[in-house]
Each structure stands twice: as C-alpha cells, then as structure tokens.
PDB file of C-alpha atoms in Angstrom:
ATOM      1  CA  UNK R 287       0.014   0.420  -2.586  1.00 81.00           C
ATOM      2  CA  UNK R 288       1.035  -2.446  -0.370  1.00 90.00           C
ATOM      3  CA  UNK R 289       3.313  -2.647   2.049  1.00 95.00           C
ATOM      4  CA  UNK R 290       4.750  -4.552   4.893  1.00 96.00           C
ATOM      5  CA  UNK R 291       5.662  -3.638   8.653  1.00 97.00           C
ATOM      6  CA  UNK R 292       8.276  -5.567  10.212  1.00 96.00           C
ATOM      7  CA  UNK R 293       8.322  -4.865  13.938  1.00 95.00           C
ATOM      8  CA  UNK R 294       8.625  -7.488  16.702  1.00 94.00           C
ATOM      9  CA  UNK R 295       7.072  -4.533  19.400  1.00 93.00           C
ATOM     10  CA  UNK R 296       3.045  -6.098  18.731  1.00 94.00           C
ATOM     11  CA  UNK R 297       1.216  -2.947  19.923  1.00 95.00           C
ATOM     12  CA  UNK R 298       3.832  -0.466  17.743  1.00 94.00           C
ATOM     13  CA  UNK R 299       3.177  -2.690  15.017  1.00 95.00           C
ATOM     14  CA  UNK R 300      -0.882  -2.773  15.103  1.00 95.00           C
ATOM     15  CA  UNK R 301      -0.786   1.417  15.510  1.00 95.00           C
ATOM     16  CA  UNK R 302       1.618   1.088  12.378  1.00 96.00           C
ATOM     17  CA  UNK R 303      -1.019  -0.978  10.667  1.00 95.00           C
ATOM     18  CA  UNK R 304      -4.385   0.413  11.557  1.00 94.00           C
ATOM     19  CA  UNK R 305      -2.644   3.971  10.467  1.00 94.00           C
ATOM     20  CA  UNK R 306      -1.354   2.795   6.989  1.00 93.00           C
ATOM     21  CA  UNK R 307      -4.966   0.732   6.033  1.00 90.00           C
ATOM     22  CA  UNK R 308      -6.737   4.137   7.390  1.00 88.00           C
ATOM     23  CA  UNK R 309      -4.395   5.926   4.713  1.00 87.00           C
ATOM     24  CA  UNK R 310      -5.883   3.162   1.841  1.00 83.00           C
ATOM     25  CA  UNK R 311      -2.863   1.119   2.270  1.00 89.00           C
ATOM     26  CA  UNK R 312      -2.797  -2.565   2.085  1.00 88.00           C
ATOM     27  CA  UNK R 313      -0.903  -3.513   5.255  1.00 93.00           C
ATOM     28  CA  UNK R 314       1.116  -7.007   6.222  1.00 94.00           C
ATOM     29  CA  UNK R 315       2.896  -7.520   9.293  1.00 96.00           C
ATOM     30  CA  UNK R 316       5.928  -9.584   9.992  1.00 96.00           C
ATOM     31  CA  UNK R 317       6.976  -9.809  13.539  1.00 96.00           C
ATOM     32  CA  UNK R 318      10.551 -11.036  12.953  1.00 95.00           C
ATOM     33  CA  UNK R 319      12.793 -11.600  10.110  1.00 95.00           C
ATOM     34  CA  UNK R 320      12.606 -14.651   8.879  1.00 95.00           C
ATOM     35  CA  UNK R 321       8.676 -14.130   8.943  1.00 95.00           C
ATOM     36  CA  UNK R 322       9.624 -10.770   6.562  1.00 95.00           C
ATOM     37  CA  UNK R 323      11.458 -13.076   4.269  1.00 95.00           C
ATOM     38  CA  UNK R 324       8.733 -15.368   3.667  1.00 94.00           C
ATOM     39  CA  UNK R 325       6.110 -12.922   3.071  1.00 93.00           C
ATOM     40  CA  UNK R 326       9.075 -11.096   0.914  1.00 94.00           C
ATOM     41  CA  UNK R 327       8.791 -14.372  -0.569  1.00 91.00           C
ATOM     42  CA  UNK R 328       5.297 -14.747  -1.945  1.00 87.00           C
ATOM     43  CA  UNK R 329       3.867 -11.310  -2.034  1.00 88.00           C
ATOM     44  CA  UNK R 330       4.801  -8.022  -4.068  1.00 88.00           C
ATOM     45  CA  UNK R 331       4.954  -4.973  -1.656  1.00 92.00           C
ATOM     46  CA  UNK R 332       5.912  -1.434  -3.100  1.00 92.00           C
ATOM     47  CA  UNK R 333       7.217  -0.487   0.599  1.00 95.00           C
ATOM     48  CA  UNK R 334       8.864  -2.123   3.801  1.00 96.00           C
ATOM     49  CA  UNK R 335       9.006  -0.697   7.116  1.00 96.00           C
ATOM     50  CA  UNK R 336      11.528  -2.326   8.225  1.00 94.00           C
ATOM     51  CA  UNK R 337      13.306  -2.428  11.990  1.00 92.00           C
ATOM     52  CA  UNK R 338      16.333  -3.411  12.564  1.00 87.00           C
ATOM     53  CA  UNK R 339      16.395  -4.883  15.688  1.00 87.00           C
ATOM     54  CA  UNK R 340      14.837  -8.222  15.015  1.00 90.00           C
ATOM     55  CA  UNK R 341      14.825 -11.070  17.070  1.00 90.00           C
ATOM     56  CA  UNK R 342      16.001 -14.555  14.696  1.00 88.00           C
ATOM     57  CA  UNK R 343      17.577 -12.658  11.325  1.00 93.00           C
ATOM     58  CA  UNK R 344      18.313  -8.835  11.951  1.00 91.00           C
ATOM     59  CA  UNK R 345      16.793  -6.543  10.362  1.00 91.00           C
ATOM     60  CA  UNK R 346      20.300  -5.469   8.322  1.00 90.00           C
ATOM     61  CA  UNK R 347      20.339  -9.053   7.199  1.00 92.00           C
ATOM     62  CA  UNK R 348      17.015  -8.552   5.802  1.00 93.00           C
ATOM     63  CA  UNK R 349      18.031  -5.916   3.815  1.00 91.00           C
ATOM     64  CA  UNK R 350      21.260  -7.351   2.967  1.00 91.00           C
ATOM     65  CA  UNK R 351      19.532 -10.477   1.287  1.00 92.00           C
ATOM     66  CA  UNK R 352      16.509  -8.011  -0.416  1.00 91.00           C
ATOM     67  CA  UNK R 353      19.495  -6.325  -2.102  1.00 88.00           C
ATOM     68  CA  UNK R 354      21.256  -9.225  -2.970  1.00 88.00           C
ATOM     69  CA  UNK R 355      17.754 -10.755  -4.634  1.00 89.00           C
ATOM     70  CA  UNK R 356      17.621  -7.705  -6.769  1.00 87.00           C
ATOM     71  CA  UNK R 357      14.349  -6.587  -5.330  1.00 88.00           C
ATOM     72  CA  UNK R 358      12.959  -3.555  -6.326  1.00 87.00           C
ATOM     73  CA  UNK R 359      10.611  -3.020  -3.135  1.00 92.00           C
ATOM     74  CA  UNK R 360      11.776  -0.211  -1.095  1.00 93.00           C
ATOM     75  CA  UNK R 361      12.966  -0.558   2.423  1.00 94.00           C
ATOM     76  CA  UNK R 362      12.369   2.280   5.156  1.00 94.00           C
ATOM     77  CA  UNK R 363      14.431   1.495   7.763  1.00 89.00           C
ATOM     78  CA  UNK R 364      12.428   2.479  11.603  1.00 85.00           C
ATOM     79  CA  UNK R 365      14.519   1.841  14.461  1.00 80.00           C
ATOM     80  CA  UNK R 366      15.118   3.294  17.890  1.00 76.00           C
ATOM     81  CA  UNK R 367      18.788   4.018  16.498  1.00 65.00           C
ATOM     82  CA  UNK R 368      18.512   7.045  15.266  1.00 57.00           C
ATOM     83  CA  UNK R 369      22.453   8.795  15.333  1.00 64.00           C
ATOM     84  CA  UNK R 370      23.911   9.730  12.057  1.00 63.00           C
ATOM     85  CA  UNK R 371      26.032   6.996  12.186  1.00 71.00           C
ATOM     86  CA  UNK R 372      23.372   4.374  12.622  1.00 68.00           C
ATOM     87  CA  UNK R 373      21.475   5.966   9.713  1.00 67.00           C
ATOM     88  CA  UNK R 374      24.643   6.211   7.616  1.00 71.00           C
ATOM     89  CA  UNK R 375      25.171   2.361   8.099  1.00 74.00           C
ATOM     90  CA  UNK R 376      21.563   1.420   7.385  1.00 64.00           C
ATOM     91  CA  UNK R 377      21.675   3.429   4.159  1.00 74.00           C
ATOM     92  CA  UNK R 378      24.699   1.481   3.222  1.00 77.00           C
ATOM     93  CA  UNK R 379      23.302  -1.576   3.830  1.00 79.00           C
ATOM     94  CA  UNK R 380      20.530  -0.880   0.753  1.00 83.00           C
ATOM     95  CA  UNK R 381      17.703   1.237   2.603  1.00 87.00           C
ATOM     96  CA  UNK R 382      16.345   3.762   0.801  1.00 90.00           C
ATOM     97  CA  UNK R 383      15.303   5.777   3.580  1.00 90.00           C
ATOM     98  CA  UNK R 384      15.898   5.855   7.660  1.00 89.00           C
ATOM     99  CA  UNK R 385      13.421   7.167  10.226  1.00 89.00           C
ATOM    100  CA  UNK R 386      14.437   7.611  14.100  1.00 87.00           C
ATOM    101  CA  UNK R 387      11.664   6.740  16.739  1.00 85.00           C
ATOM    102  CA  UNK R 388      10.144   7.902  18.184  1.00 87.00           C
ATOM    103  CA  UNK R 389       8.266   9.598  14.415  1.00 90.00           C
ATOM    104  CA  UNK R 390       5.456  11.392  13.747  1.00 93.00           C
ATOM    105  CA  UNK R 391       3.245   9.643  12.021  1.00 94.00           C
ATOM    106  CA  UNK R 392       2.057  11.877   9.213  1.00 93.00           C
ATOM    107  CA  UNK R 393       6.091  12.139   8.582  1.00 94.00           C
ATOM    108  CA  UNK R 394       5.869   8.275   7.946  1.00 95.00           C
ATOM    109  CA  UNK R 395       3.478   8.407   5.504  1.00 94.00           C
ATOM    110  CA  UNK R 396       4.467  10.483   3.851  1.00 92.00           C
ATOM    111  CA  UNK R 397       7.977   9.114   3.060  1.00 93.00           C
ATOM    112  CA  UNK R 398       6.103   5.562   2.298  1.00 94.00           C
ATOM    113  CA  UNK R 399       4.075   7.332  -0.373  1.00 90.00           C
ATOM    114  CA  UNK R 400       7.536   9.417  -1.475  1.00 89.00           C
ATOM    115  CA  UNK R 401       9.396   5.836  -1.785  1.00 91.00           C
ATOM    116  CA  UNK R 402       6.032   4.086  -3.191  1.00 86.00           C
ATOM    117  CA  UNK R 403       6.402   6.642  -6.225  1.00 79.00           C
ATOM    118  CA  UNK R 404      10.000   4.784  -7.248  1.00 76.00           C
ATOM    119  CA  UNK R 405       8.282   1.673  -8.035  1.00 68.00           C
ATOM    120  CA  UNK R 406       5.650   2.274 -10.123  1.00 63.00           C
ATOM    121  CA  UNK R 407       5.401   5.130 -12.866  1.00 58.00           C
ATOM    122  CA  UNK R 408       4.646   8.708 -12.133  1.00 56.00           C
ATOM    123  CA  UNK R 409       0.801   9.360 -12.034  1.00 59.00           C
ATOM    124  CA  UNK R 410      -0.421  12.683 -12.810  1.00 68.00           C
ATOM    125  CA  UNK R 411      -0.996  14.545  -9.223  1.00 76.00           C
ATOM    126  CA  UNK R 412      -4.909  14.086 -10.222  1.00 86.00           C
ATOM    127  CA  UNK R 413      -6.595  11.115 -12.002  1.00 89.00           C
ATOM    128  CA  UNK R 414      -9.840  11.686 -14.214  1.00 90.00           C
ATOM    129  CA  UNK R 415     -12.145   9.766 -16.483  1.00 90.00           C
ATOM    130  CA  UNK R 416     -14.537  11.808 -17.786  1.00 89.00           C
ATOM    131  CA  UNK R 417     -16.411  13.699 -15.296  1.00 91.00           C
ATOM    132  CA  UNK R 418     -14.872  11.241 -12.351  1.00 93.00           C
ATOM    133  CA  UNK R 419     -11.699  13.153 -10.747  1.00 93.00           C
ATOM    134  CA  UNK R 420      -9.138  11.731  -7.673  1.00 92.00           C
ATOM    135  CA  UNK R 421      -6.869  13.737  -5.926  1.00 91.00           C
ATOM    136  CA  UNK R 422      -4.994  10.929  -3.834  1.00 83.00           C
ATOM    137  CA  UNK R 423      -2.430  13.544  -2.165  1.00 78.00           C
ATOM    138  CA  UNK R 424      -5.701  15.288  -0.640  1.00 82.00           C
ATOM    139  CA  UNK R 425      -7.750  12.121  -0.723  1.00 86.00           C
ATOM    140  CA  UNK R 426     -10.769  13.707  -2.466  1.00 91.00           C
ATOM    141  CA  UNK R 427     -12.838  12.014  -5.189  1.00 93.00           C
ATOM    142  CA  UNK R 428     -15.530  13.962  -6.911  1.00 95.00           C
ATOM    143  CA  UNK R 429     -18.103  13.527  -9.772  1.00 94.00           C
ATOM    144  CA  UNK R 430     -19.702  15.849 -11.421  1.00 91.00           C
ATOM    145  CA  UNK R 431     -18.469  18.315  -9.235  1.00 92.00           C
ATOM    146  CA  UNK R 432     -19.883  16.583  -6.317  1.00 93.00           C
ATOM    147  CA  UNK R 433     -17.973  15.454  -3.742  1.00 95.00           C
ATOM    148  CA  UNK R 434     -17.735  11.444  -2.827  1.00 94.00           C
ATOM    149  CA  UNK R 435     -17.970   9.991   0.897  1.00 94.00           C
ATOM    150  CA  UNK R 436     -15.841   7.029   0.007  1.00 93.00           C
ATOM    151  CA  UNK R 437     -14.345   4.201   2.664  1.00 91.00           C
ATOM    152  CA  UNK R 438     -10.417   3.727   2.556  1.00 88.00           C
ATOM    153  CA  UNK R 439     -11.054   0.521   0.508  1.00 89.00           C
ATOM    154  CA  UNK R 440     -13.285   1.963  -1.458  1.00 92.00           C
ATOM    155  CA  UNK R 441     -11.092   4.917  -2.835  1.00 92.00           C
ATOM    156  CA  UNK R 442      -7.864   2.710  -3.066  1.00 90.00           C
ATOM    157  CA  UNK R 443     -10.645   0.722  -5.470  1.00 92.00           C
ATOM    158  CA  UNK R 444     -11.158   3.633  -7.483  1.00 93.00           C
ATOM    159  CA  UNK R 445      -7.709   5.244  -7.795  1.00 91.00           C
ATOM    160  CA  UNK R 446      -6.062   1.508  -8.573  1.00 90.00           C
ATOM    161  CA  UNK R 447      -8.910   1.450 -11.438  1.00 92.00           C
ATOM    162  CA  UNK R 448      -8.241   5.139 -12.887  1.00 92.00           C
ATOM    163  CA  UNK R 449      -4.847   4.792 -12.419  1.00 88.00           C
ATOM    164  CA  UNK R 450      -5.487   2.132 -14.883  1.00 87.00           C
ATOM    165  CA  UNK R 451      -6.223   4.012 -17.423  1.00 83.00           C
ATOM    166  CA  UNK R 452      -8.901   1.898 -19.168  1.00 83.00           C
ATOM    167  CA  UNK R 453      -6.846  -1.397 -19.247  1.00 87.00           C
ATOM    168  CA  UNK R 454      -9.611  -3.734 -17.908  1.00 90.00           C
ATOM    169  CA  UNK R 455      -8.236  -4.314 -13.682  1.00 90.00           C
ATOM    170  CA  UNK R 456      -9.087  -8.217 -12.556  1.00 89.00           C
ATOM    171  CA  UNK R 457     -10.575  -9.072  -9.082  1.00 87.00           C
ATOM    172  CA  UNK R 458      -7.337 -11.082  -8.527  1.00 85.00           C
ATOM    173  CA  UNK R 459      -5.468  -7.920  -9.332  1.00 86.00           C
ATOM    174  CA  UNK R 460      -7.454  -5.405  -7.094  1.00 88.00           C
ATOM    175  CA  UNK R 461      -7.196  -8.293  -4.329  1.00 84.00           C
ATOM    176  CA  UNK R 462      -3.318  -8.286  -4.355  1.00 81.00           C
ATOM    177  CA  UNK R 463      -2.844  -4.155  -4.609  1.00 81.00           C
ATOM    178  CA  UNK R 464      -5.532  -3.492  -2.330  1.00 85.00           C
ATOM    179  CA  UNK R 465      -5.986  -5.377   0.100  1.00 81.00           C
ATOM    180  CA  UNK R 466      -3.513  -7.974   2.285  1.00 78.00           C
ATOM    181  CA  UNK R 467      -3.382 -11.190   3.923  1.00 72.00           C
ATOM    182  CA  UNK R 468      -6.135 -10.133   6.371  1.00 70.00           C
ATOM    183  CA  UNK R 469      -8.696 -10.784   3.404  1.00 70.00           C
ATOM    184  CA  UNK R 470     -10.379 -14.056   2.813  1.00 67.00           C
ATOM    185  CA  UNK R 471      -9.229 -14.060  -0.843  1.00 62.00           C
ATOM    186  CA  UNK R 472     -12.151 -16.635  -1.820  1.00 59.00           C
ATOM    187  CA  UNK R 473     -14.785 -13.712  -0.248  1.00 61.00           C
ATOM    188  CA  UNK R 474     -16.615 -11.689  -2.501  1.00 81.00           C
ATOM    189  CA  UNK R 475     -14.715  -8.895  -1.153  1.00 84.00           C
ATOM    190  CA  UNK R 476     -13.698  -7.187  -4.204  1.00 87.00           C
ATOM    191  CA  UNK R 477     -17.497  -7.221  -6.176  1.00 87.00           C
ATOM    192  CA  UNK R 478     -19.337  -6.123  -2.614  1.00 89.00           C
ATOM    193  CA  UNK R 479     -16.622  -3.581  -2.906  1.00 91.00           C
ATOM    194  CA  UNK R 480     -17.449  -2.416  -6.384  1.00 92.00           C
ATOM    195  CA  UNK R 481     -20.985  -2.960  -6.164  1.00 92.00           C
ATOM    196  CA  UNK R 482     -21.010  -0.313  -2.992  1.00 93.00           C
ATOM    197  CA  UNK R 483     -18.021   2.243  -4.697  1.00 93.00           C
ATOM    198  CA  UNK R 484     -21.132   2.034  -8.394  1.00 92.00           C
ATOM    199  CA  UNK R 485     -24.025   2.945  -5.869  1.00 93.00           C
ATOM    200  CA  UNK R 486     -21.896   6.207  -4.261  1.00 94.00           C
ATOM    201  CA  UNK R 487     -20.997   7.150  -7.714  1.00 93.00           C
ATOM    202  CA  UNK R 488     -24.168   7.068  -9.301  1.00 91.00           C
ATOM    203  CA  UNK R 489     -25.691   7.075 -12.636  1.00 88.00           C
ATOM    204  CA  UNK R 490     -24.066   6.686 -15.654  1.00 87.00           C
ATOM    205  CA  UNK R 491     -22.793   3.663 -14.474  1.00 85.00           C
ATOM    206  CA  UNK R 492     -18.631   4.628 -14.334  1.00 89.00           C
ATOM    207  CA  UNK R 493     -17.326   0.884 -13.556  1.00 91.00           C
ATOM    208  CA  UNK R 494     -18.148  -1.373 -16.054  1.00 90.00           C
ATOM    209  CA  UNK R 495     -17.546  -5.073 -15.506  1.00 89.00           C
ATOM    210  CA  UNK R 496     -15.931  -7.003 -17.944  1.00 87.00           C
ATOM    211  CA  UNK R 497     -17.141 -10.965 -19.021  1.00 78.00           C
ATOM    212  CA  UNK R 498     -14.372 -12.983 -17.570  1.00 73.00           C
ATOM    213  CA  UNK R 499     -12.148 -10.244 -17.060  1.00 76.00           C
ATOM    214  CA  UNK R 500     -12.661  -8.132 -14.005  1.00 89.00           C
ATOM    215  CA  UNK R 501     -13.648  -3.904 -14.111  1.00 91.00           C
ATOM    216  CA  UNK R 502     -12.528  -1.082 -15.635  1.00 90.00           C
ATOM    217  CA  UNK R 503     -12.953   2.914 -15.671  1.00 89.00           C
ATOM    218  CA  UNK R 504     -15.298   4.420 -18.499  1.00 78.00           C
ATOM    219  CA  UNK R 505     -16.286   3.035 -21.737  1.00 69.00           C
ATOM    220  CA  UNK R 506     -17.788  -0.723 -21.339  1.00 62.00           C
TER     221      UNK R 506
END
C-alpha cells in the first residue's frame, strides 16, 4: 500500500516513516499542509496519517478539502489531542479513524492496514499461485514448503504481483504501489528488484516477464 505522513515534528515523522517502509509500506512525507495537498495532488495513497496541528493549512482543513474532492483515500487522524471531544470533532470533519499520542506503534499499523482494506477489494487472508503461498498478516512467504528470506521491498513485490491474480503488473505500476517519491523512478529499481525476488524463489521460474508489458505470477 502507499501512504502518506503528514507531520511538521521532522524526527516523529522519519520514526513514522522508517517504521511503515520496514512494514513493506511505500511511505511519503509532507511536513505541512499545503505540502499534503500537493502530493494529495499527484499521487494515489490508500492511507494518510494525518496531524492536525499544521503550520500554513490545518490539518482539519486538509481533511475538509479531501472530503469535499470526493477522495476515497483514508485519513487517520494522529494528534497530541486526544479527549473524546477532539476525536469526536475530527471524525466529523471526514476522518476515518483518530489516534491520541503518544501510540504504540504496532497499534498504528495496524489500523493503517484495517483502513487500507476499505480501498481496495478484500484479498483472501493468504495469497497462492501454485506452490508459491503469502501470508501478509504474518509476513511469511513460502515455496514449496520452504520458507523465503525476503527484503520489505521484495515481499511488497511479490504480494502486489499475487494479489494480481495473473493480470500481467507493469514496472510503472509496481513503481507507484510500492515504492514512493524516495525512488529514482528512471532507476532500474523495479527489474534489480525482480531479478533478486526470481533468484530467492528459485527454479521453475514463478515471475515471468512479459514483452512490453511488465511481470506477472505463474503461467508465461
């Protein structure tokens, strides 16, 4: 999934961030709100953590305008505010969820991937393709039986491509859901990827690269 931290505190936001891309998130930052808008702007995130104290546009006005745009990215408020009133109002406002700092971060992951599942369609709890199986709520990939040592990259890679379903998945596509703007997208980031994920999954090849189309799960 991707999603986007909005939090003008710099070293709050960079825990945030490291923590979400170790969890096989793609991760954006926006330390104020008009910044949020603009990346609101030109990217399509699943999630926003969003605070509402913002210096420039608040962070209710943020949420006032992503509801009034009709976007269907969901917003998790995070703010030091954390009475019932203050969540009541924030709920009002259009957020889908509210989370009091200070948080535990496993509790904020959690609720990302809960609010995630609204904007795409359900997934069975574990993907397959023949004798290739992912668990993402455990994050275990096997094959054969045989248990995968697999970077965060790497298994986003391979659950975006299951997930799938056979439809054929282009670079260009894998770039946007998987990774974010900290990725050169004119690198070869996405075929070093593959070409390292093929290698730890072994023979029968499993990824099959399509002519002028990009990769996809099991038959070529």
């Amino acid at each position: 999934m991707r999603v986007l931290v909005v939090e003008d505190h710099r070293k709050l936001s960079s825990l945030i961030t490291a923590g979400l891309r170790r969890e096989a998130m793609a991760v954006d930052a926006a330390f104020d709100g008009r910044a949020a808008l603009e990346q609101l702007a030109v990217n399509r995130y699943d999630v926003v953590v969003l605070d509402r104290d913002l210096p420039g546009i608040h962070g209710d006005e943020v949420c006032r305008r992503m509801v009034a745009e009709g976007s269907d990215t969901r917003v998790l408020m995070l703010t030091a505010a954390g009475a019932v009133r203050d969540r009541v109002e924030g709920l009002g406002l259009g957020a889908d969820d509210y989370l009091p700092k200070p948080f535990d971060f496993a509790e904020l992951v959690a609720r990302i991937r809960a609010l995630a599942r609204r904007t795409t369609p359900a997934l069975p709890p574990v993907l397959d393709n023949g004798d290739l199986t992912l668990d993402p709520s455990r994050r275990v990939a096997t094959r054969a039986g045989r248990r995968l040592d697999l970077s965060p990259k790497e298994f986003a890679v391979l659950q975006h491509l299951l997930a799938a379903a056979g439809r054929v998945v282009s670079a260009e596509e894998l770039l946007e859901r998987v990774w974010d703007d900290a990725t050169d997208p004119f690198t070869s980031t996405v075929k070093t990827t593959i070409g390292r994920l093929r290698l730890k999954l072994g023979q029968p090849p499993a990824i099959h690269t399509i002519r002028e189309g990009g990769y996809r799960i099991g038959e070529p």
